[in-house]
Every structure is written in structure tokens, then in C-alpha cells.
Coordinates of C-alpha atoms and ligand atoms in Angstrom, one line a residue:
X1 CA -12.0 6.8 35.8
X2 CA -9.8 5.9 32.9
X3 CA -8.4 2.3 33.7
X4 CA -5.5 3.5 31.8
X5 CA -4.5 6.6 34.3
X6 CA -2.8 6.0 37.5
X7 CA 0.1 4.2 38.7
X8 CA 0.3 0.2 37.7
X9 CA 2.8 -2.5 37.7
X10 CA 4.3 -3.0 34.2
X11 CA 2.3 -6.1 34.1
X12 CA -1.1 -4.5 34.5
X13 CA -0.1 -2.1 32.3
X14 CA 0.7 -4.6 29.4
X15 CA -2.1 -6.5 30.2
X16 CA -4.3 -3.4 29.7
X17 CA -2.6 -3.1 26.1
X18 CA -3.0 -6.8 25.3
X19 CA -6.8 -6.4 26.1
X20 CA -7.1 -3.6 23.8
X21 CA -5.3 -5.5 20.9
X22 CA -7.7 -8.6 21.1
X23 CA -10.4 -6.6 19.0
X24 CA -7.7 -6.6 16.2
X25 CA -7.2 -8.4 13.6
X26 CA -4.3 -10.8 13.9
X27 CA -1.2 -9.6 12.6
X28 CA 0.5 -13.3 12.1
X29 CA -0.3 -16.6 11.5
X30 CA -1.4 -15.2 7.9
X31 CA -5.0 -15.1 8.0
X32 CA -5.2 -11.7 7.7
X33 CA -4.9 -11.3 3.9
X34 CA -4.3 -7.4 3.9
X35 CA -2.4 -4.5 6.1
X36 CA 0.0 -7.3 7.7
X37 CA 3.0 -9.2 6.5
X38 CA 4.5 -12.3 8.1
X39 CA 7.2 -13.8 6.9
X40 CA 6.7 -16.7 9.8
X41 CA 10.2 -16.9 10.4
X42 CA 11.2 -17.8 14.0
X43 CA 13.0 -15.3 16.4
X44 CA 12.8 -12.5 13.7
X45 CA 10.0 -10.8 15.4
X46 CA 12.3 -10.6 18.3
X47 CA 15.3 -9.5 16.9
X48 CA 13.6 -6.4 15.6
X49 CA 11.9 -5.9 18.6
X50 CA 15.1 -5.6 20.1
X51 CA 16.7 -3.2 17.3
X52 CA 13.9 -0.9 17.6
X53 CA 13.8 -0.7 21.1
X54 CA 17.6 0.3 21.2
X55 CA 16.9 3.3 18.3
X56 CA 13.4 4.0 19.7
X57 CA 14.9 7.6 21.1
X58 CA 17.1 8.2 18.6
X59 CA 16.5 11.3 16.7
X60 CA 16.8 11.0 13.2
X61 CA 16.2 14.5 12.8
X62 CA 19.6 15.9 12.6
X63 CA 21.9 13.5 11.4
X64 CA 24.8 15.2 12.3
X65 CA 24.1 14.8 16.1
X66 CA 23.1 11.2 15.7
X67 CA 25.4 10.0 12.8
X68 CA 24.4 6.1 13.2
X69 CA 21.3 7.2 11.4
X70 CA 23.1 7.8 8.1
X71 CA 25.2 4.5 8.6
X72 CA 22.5 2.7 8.7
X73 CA 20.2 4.6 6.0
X74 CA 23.2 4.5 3.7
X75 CA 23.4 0.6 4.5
X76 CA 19.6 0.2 3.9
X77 CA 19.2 2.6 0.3
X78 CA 22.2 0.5 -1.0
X79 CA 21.0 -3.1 -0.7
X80 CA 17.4 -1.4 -2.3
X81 CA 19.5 0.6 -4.8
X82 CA 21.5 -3.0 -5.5
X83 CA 18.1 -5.1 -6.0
X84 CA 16.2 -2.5 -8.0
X85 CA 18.4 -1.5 -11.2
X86 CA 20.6 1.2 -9.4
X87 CA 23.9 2.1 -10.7
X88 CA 26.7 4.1 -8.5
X89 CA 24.6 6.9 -9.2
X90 CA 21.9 5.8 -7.2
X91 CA 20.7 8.2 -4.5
X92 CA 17.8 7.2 -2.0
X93 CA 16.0 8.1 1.4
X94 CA 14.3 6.3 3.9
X95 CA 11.0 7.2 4.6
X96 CA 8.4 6.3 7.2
X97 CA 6.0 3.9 4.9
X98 CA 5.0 3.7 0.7
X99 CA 2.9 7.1 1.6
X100 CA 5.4 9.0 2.8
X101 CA 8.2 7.7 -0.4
X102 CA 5.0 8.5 -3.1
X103 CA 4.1 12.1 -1.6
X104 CA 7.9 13.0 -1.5
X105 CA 8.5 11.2 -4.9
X106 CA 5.6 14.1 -6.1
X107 CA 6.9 16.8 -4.1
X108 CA 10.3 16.1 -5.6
X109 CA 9.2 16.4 -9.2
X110 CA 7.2 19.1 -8.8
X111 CA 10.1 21.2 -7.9
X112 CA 12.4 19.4 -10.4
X113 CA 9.4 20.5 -13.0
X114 CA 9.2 24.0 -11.5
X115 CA 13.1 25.1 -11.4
X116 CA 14.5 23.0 -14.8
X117 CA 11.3 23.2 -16.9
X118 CA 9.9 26.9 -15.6
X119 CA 6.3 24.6 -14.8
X120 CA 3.9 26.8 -12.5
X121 CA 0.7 24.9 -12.9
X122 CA 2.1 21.4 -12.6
X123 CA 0.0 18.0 -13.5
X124 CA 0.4 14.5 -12.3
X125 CA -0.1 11.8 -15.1
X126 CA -1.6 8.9 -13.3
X127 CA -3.0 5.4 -14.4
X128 CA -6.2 4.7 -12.7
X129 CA -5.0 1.9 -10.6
X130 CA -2.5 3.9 -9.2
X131 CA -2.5 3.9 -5.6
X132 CA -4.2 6.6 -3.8
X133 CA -1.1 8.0 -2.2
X134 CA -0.4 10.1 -5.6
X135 CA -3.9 11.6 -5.3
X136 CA -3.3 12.6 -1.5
X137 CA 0.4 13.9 -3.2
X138 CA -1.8 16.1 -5.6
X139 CA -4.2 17.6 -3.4
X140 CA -1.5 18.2 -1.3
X141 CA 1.3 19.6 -3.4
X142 CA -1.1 21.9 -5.6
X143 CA -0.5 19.2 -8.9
X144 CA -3.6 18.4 -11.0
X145 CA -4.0 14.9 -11.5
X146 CA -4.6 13.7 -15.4
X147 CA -6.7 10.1 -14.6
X148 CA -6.2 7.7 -17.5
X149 CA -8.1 4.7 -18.0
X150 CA -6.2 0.9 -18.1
X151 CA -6.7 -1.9 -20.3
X152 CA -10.1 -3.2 -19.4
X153 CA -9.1 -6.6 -19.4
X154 CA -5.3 -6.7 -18.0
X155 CA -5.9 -3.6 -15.7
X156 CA -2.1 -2.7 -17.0
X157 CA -2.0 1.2 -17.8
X158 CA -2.1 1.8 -21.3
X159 CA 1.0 2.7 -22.6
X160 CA -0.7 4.7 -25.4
X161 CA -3.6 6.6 -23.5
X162 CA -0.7 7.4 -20.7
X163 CA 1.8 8.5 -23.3
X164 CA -0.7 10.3 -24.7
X165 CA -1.7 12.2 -21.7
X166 CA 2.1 13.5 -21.3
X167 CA 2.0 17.6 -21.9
X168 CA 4.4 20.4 -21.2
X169 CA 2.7 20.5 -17.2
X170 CA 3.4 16.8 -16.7
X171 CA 5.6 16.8 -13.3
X172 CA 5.6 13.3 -13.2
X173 CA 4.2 10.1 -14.7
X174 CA 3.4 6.8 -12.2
X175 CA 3.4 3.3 -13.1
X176 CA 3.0 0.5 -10.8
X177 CA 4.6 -2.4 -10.0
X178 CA 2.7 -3.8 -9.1
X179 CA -0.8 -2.5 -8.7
X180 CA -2.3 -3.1 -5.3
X181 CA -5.7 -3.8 -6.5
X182 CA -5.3 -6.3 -8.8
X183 CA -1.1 -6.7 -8.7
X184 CA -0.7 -6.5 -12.2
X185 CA 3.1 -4.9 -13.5
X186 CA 2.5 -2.0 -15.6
X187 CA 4.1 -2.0 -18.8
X188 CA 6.9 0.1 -17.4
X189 CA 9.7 0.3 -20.6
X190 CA 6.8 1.7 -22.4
X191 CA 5.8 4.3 -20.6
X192 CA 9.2 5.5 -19.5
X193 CA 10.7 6.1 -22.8
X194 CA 7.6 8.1 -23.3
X195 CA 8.2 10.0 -20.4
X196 CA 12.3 10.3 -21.3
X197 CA 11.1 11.9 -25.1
X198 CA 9.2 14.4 -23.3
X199 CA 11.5 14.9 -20.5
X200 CA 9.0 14.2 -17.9
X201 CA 10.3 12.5 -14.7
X202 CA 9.0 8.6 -14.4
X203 CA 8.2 7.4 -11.2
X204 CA 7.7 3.7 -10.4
X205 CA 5.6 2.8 -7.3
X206 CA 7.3 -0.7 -6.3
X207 CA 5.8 -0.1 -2.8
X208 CA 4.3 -3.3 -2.4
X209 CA 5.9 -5.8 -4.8
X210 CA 9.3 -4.0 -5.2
X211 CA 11.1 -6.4 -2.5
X212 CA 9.3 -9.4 -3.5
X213 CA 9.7 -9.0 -7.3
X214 CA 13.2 -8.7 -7.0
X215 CA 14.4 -11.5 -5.1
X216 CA 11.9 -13.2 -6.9
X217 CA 13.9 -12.3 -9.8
X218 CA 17.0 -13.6 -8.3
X219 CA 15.3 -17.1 -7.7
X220 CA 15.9 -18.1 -10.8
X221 CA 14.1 -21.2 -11.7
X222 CA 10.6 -19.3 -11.3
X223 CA 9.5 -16.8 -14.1
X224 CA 11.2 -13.6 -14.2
X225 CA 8.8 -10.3 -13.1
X226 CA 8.3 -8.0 -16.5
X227 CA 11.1 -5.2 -16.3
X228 CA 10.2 -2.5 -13.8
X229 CA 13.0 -1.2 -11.5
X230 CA 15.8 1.5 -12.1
X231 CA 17.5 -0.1 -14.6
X232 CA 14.7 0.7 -17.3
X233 CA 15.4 3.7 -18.9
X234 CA 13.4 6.6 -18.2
X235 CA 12.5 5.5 -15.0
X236 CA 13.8 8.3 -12.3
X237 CA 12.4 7.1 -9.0
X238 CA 11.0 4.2 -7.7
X239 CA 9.6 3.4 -4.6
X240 CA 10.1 0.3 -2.3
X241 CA 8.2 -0.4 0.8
X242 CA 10.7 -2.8 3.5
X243 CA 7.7 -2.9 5.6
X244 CA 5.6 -5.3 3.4
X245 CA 7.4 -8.0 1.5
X246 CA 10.8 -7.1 3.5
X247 CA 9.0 -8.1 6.8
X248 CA 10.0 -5.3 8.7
X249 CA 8.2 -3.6 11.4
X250 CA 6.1 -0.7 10.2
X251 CA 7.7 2.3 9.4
X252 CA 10.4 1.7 6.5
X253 CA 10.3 2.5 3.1
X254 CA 13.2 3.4 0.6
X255 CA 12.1 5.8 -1.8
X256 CA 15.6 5.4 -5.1
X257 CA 16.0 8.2 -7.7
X258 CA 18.2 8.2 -10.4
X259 CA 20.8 10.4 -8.7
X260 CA 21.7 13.1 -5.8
X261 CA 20.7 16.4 -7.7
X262 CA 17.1 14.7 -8.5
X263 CA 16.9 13.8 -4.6
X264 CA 18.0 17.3 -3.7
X265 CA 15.2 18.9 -4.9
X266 CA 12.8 17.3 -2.3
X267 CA 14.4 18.5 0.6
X268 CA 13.3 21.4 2.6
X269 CA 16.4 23.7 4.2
X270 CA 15.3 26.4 6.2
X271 CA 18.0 29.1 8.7
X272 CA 15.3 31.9 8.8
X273 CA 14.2 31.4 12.3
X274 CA 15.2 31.8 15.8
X275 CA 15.8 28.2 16.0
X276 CA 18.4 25.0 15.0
X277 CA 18.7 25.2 11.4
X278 CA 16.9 22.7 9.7
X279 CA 17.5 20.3 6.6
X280 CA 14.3 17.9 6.4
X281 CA 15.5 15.1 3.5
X282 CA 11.3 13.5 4.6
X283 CA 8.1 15.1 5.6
X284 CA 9.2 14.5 9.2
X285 CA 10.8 16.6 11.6
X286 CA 11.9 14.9 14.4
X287 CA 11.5 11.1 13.9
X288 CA 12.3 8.0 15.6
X289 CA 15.4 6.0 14.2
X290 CA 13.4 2.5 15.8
X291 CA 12.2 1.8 12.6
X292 CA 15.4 2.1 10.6
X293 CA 17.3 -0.2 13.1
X294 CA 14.6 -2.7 13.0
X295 CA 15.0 -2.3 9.3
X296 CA 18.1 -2.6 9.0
X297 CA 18.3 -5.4 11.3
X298 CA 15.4 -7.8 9.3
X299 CA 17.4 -7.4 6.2
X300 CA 21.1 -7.9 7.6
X301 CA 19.3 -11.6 9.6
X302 CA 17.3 -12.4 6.0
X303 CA 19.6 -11.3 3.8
X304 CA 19.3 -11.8 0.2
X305 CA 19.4 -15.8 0.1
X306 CA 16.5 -15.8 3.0
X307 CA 14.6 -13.0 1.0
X308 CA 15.2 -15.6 -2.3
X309 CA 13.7 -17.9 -0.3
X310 CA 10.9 -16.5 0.7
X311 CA 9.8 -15.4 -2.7
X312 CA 10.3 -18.7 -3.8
X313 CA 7.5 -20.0 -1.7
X314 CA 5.3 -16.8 -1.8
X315 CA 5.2 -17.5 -5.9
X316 CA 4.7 -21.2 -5.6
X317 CA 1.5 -20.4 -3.3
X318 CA 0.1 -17.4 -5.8
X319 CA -0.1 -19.9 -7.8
X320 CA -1.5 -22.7 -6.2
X321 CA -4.1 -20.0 -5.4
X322 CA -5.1 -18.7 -8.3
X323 CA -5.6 -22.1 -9.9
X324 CA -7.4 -23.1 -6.9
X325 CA -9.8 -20.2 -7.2
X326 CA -9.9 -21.0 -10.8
X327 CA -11.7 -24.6 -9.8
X328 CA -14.4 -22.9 -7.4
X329 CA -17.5 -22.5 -8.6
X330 CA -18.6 -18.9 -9.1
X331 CA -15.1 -17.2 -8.5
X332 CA -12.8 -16.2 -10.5
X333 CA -9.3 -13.9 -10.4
X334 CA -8.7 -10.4 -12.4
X335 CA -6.6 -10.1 -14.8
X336 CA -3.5 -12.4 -14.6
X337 CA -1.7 -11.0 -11.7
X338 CA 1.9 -10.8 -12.2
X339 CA 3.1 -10.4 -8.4
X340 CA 1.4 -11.7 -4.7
X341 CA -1.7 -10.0 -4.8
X342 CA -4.8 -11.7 -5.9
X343 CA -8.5 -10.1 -6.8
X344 CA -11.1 -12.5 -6.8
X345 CA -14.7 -11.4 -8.2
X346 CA -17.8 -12.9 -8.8
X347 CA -18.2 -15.1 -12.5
X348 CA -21.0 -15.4 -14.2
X349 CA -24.0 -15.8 -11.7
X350 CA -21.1 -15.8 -8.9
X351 CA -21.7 -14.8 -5.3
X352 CA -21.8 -11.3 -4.0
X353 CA -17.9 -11.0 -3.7
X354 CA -18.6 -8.9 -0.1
X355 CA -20.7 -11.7 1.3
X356 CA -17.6 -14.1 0.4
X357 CA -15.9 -11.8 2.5
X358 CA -18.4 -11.4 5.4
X359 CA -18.4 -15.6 5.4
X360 CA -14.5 -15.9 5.7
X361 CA -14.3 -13.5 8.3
X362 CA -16.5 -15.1 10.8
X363 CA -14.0 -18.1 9.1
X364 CA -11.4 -16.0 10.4
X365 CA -9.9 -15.3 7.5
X366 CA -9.9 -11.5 6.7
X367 CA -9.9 -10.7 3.0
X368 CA -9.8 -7.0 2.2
X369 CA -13.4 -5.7 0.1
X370 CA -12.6 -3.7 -3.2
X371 CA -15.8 -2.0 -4.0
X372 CA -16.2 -1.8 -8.3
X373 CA -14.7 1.1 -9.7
X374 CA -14.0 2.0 -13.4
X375 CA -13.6 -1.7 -15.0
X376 CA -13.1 -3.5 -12.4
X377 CA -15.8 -4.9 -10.6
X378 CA -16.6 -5.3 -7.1
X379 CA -13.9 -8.1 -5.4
X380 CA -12.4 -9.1 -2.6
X381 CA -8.1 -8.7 -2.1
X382 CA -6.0 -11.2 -1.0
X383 CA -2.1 -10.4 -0.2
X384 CA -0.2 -13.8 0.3
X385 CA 2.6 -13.3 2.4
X386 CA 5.0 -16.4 3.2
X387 CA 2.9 -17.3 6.8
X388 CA 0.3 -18.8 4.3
X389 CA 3.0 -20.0 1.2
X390 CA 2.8 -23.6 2.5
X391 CA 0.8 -26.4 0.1
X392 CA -1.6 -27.3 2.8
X393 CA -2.7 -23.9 4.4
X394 CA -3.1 -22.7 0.7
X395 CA -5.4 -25.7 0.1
X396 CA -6.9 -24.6 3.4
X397 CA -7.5 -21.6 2.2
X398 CA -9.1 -22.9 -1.0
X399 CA -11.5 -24.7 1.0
X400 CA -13.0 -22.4 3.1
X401 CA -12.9 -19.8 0.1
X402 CA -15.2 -22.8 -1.4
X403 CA -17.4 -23.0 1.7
X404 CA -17.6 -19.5 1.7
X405 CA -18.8 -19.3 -1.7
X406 CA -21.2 -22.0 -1.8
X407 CA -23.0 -20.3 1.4
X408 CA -23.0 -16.4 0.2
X409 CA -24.8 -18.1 -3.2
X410 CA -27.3 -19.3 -1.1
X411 CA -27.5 -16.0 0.2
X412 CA -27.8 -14.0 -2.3
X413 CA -26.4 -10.5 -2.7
X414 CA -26.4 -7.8 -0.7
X415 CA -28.0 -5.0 -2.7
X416 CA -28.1 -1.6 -1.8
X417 CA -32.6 -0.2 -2.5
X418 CA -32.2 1.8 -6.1
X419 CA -34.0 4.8 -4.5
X420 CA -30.7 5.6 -1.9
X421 CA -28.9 5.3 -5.0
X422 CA -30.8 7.5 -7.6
X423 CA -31.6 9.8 -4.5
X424 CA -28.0 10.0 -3.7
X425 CA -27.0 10.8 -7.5
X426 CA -29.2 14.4 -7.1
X427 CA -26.8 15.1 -3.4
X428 CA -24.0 18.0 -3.5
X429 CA -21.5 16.0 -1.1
X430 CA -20.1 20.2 -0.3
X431 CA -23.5 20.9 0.8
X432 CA -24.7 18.2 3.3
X433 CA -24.9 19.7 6.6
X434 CA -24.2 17.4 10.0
X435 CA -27.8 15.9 10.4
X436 CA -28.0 15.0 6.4
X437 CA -24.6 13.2 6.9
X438 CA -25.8 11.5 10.3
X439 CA -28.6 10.5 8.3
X440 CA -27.1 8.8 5.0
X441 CA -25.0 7.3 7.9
X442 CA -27.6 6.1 9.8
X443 CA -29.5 4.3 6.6
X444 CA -26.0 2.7 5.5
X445 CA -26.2 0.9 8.9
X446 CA -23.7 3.1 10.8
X447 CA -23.6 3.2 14.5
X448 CA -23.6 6.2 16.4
X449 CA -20.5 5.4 17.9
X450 CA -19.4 4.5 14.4
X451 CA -19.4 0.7 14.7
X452 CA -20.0 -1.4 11.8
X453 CA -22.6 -4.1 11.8
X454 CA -21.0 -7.9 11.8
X455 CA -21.5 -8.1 7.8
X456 CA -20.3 -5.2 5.8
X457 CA -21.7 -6.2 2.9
X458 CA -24.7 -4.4 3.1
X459 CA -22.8 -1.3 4.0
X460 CA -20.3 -1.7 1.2
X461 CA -23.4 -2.4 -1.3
X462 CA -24.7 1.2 0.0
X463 CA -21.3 3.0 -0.6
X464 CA -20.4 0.7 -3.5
X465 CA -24.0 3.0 -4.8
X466 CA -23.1 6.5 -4.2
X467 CA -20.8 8.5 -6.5
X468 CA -17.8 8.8 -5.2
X469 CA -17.4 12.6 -4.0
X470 CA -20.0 11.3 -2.0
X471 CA -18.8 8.5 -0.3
X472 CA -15.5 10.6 0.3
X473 CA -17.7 12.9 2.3
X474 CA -19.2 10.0 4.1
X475 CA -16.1 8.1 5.2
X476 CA -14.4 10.5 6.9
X477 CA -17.7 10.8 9.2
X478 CA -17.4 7.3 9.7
X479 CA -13.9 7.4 11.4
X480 CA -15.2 10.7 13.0
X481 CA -17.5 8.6 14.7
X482 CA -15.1 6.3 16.3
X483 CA -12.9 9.2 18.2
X484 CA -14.3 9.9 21.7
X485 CA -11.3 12.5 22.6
Ligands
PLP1 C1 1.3 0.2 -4.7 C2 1.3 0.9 -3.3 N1 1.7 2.1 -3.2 C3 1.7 2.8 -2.1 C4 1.1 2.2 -0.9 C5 1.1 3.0 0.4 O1 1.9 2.4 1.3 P1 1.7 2.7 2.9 O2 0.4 2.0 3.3 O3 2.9 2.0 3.5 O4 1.7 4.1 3.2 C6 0.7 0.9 -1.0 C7 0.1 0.3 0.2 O5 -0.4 -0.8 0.1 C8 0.7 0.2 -2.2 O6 0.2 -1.0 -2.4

């Protein structure tokens, strides 16, 4: 019978949850360099707990009935709108995550391209570091997305190729601020004006460095982030995510625009049913206001000289890393990241950057794999989040990066046999039926109940091999293979 079912004291049933959660990574302590943010601040964990528990069953679906929900939205866009370049003009909604702000950002210039511009077969300009969220908006929204290459050596978008790819269909164009992969600022003034000539919308994705580049900004002493918020003209969105380097509990994001009529035309109003009439400002219909409060309530007990702060020390510790990497011995860091994100592959006759990976995880240290694509090669991610920013666990860091080095040198890389990879190149991805799937899986190292082996980096080398329509018929099978119900 499912231990879950049944009656239980509350105790057994937490226990039962807690159990469950000890496969997980950790989500503080700030080992787990991706996915999690911990600003290892004392009693803040709490006090959000608390917050979201008291909006938990608050409906932010009508905002008439439940009016808190725009107090405290309107609270939470304006200290966003006040860091990021906004003006009194500033509009902005609060979304569920950076996915959520990007897809809407789309969907609201596709409209805005479609009712002021007469555009019926709308493109998407994107920079091929942008995040994958805008891809997702494309396929979903009916856009075609215009890939253009970056500078193979900053991994900045190219302000000329980008401009360059700007015609009468652009919808929108994305730059990054920074990129996730290799958190790099995109050369935002640039690319903007380009957009303004045109009269193409310009949407800046600030999801994961907006918060942090900003108070970083306001620290002062430390080098000033390249211009990239709302203040840079041309630029007529931006998105911020709170629940990265704003240390809020998942589920908050502020996505600014440039004013109220831009905003308006992503919103959905519909009174043709039997039903409430509905005015959607997100993709969600009914929604939980937990998030929001919890938002709202991380920002009002940081506030801006704690968020200062923390930036302080989460710059001070990028660098201390980067330089630290630049010492070990077969590593080295792309590009010259401008923000907290670091992407550390192989130099000359390096180590396989996934077996680095495989040896700080049984470290316990989780670095994210980034498989090669376009210029950049393979790598592993590191996000540094203020649980790691002091000297010493940096420097522990460094060491066991070091360890973990010297060890996946001596042994050797993990290679994916040419023949999977040339047979692979002659595969239609549309036409592989359930048992060719279950094989490729199977020969990756797959299990049937879609666990992974203890090392990826076998399994990445294999995927890291196949074209990618490929892999994006594989992967979904993988996660398939994980779902018993
Ligand atoms: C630059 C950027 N944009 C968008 C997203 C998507 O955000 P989320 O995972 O909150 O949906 C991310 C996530 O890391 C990101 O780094």
C-alpha cells in the first residue's frame, strides 16, 4: 500500500516528506552550485515560511476579491522598477519564475507587433546564449526564432550580426544580462538603439543577474555592471527573477516594461462564457498569493542596504574564484564573466570538464554540466550565491575543484564510441518508434526506471554526440522514465 495513504499523525507525515527530500540535492549551505540560492542569512528562511503560509490560499486570480494581492504586487514591481532604470512610467507584473516573465515578455510583443505594426508571421531575434525560455515562448506563441551567433571569444551577442538580423517580422529582440551559461552582459545600448531605429520592441532578460547586478551597482566601491536595465534607451521590458539573487522562495519574478499600454497587450480578457469574467495579467488562472507574500516579505527584511551587502560579498567571491581557477592546472573560465556565474572548461590537455563534475559531486559539491554547443565548449556551471561568498569556503572550494581536477586527468575522458555518433547523425529523431528510443537509451546507460548511473559523464559524452533534434527526442524519454503514475 502506498505509505503515503491513510491517516497519520502530522509527524509521520512530515517525516515521510523529509525522507523523500534526502535524495535531493541540498538547497543550503551553498554546495549546490545551480537551481538553489542561499543568501545564509539567519531567520530569513523562517520569516518567509511564515508569509507564505499566511497567503498560501489566497487567490491571486481576481484581484478585486482579494485586493492585498495588488498591494503587495504594486509594492514588489516598484522597488524592481526603482533598481532597474524605471521612470514613473514604469508598469510591471509579477509572475511565477524567469519562465513565466520571458514567455509573457514574447507573448506581449507579439501582439504589440501584430495590432501596431500589422505583423502576422512574427519572428523572434535571439542571440544564441539566450536562455531557452524564449525558444519555449516561440514554439509556443507561433514566432519564428532568428538564432544569431555571439562573439566567439566574449560569448557577448554581436551587436552587428543581431542588428543585422532585425526585419520588418521582428517581434522582439533578447539580450541578456547576464547570460546564464557563461554570465557574460550583453552589449545592451547597442542592440537597443538598433531595435529603437527599427521600431522593434527590446527585451532584456535580467532573470538571473538583474537583482544582483543592481545592488551591486549601488555598492559603490566595486566595478559598476555594463548598462543593461530600463534606463537604456530602446530597452522595453526587462525581466527580473526575486527568486534567485533576491533569495526568495520559488515562485517570484517581476517581469518591467516601459509603460501600461505595452503591458496591456499581454493580458488575456475574456466575458464570452457562462462563467466569472476573466482578466488573466499571467499565464495563470488561479494562483497562490504565497509566493508574493514571501516575496514581498524577503525584500521588505533585506531591504536594499542588506541586498548591497550581499552583492558586495557575492562579487568579492567571483572573483576570488575565477582567479583561483585561473591557478589550477588544466582549468580555465569562459570568457570574462561580468556577473556571479562562472563556466569553467578544460585548457589545453585539461580534464574532461564532466568527470570534474562527477569528482565534486561524490565531493558533495554539485556543479551543473554544460554540454559544448556552438563556440563554447563542453564545461561545467558554477552560480555563487552569498552561502559560499566567504574567503575560506571559496578557498575550499578551490581545493577540491583542484583535487577534482588532478583525479579526472588521471582518468581520462569520458568519450562517447564514434560509431553511436556517426550512426546517430543518419537518425530522423520524428521517426524513432518506442523500442528504437528504449534502445539509444539503453546504450547511453539509461535505466529502465530512468535512473542515471553514479557518473554522468559517460551519459553526457553520448548526448554531448548526437545532434541535437536528437537529443531533444531523447530527453524527454528520460523524464518519461522516471513517472510511475
Ligand atoms: C537568464 C535566464 N533567463 C530565464 C531563466 C528561467 O528562469 P526560471 O528557471 O525561473 O523559469 C533563467 C534561469 O536560470 C535564466 O538564467
Amino acid at each position: 500500500m502506498d505509505e503515503a495513504a491513510g491517516p497519520g499523525g502530522d509527524d509521520t507525515i512530515l517525516a515521510h516528506l523529509e525522507r523523500l527530500r534526502a535524495a535531493d540535492l541540498p538547497v543550503r549551505g551553498g554546495r549546490t552550485m545551480a537551481y538553489v540560492y542561499d543568501a545564509g542569512l539567519a531567520g530569513l528562511d523562517e520569516l518567509a515560511a511564515r508569509a507564505h503560509a499566511a497567503y498560501a490560499g489566497v487567490n491571486g486570480l481576481d484581484m478585486t476579491a482579494f485586493p492585498s494581492v495588488v498591494a503587495l504586487e504594486n509594492d514588489v514591481v516598484r522597488q524592481a522598477a526603482r533598481l532597474l532604470g524605471g521612470g514613473p512610467a514604469t508598469a510591471g507584473t509579477f509572475t511565477s519564475g524567469g519562465t513565466e516573465s520571458c514567455l509573457l515578455a514574447v507573448l506581449t510583443a507579439r501582439e504589440h507587433a501584430a495590432r501596431t505594426r500589422g505583423v502576422t508571421a512574427p519572428e523572434i531575434v535571439l542571440p544564441q546564449t539566450a536562455h531557452a525560455a524564449f525558444h519555449k515562448a516561440a514554439a509556443l506563441f507561433g514566432l519564428t526564432p532568428v538564432t544569431v551567433p555571439v562573439d566567439p571569444g566574449t560569448f557577448r551577442a554581436d551587436p552587428g550580426a543581431t542588428a543585422a538580423a532585425l526585419t520588418d517580422r521582428t517581434a522582439l529582440v533578447v539580450v541578456s544580462a547576464p547570460s546564464y551559461a557563461h554570465g557574460v552582459v550583453d552589449p545592451v545600448p547597442a542592440v537597443a538603439a538598433a531595435a529603437a531605429e527599427r521600431g522593434v520592441l527590446c527585451h532584456v532578460d535580467a532573470c538571473i543577474g538583474g537583482w544582483y547586478l543592481g545592488h551591486r551597482r549601488l555598492a559603490g566601491e566595486i566595478p559598476p555592471p555594463p548598462p543593461f536595465d530600463l534606463a537604456v534607451p530602446g530597452v522595453t521590458s526587462l525581466s527580473v527573477d526575486l527568486h534567485k539573487y533576491g533569495y526568495t522562495p520559488k515562485g517570484a519574478s517581476v517581469l518591467l516594461f516601459r509603460d501600461a499600454e505595452l503591458r496591456r497587450h499581454g493580458w488575456f480578457a475574456h466575458a464570452s462564457w457562462p462563467g466569472y469574467p476573466v482578466v488573466n495579467a499571467t499565464l495563470q488562472g488561479t494562483k497562490s498569493a504565497g509566493p508574493l507574500a514571501a516575496a514581498w516579505a524577503v525584500l521588505r527584511k533585506v531591504g536594499t542596504a542588506g541586498y548591497t551587502d550581499l552583492a558586495r560579498r557575492v562579487d568579492g567571491a567571483t572573483r576570488r574564484l575565477t582567479e583561483g581557477i585561473g591557478r589550477i592546472e588544466g582549468l580555465r573560465v569562459l570568457g570574462a564573466p561580468d556577473a556571479s556565474l562562472v563556466a569553467v572548461a578544460a585548457a589545453e590537455e585539461g580534464p574532461d570538464p564532466f568527470v570534474v563534475a562527477d569528482e565534486m559531486r561524490l565531493r558533495g559539491w554539485y556543479l551543473q554540466p554544460q554540454p559544448a554547443f556552438g563556440p563554447s565548449p563542453a564545461n561545467v556551471h558554477l552560480t555563487v550565491t552569498a552561502a559560499v561568498a566567504d574567503p575560506a569556503r571559496i578557498d575550499e572550494l578551490l581545493a577540491e575543484l583542484a583535487a577534482a581536477a588532478g583525479r579526472a586527468r588521471a582518468l581520462g575522458p569520458a568519450t562517447a564510441d564514434p560509431a553511436v555518433a556517426e550512426a546517430a547523425a543518419g537518425l530522423d529523431p520524428a521517426a524513432l518508434g518506442p523500442d528504437e528510443v528504449a534502445f539509444a537509451l539503453d546504450v547511453a546507460g539509461v535505466g529502465a526506471d530512468g535512473a542515471l548511473p553514479e557518473r554522468m559523464a559517460p551519459v553526457l559524452a553520448v548526448l554531448q554526440a548526437l545532434p541535437a533534434p536528437l537529443t531533444e527526442r531523447l530527453l524527454p524519454e528520460v523524464v518519461a522514465r522516471l513517472y510511475t503514475a
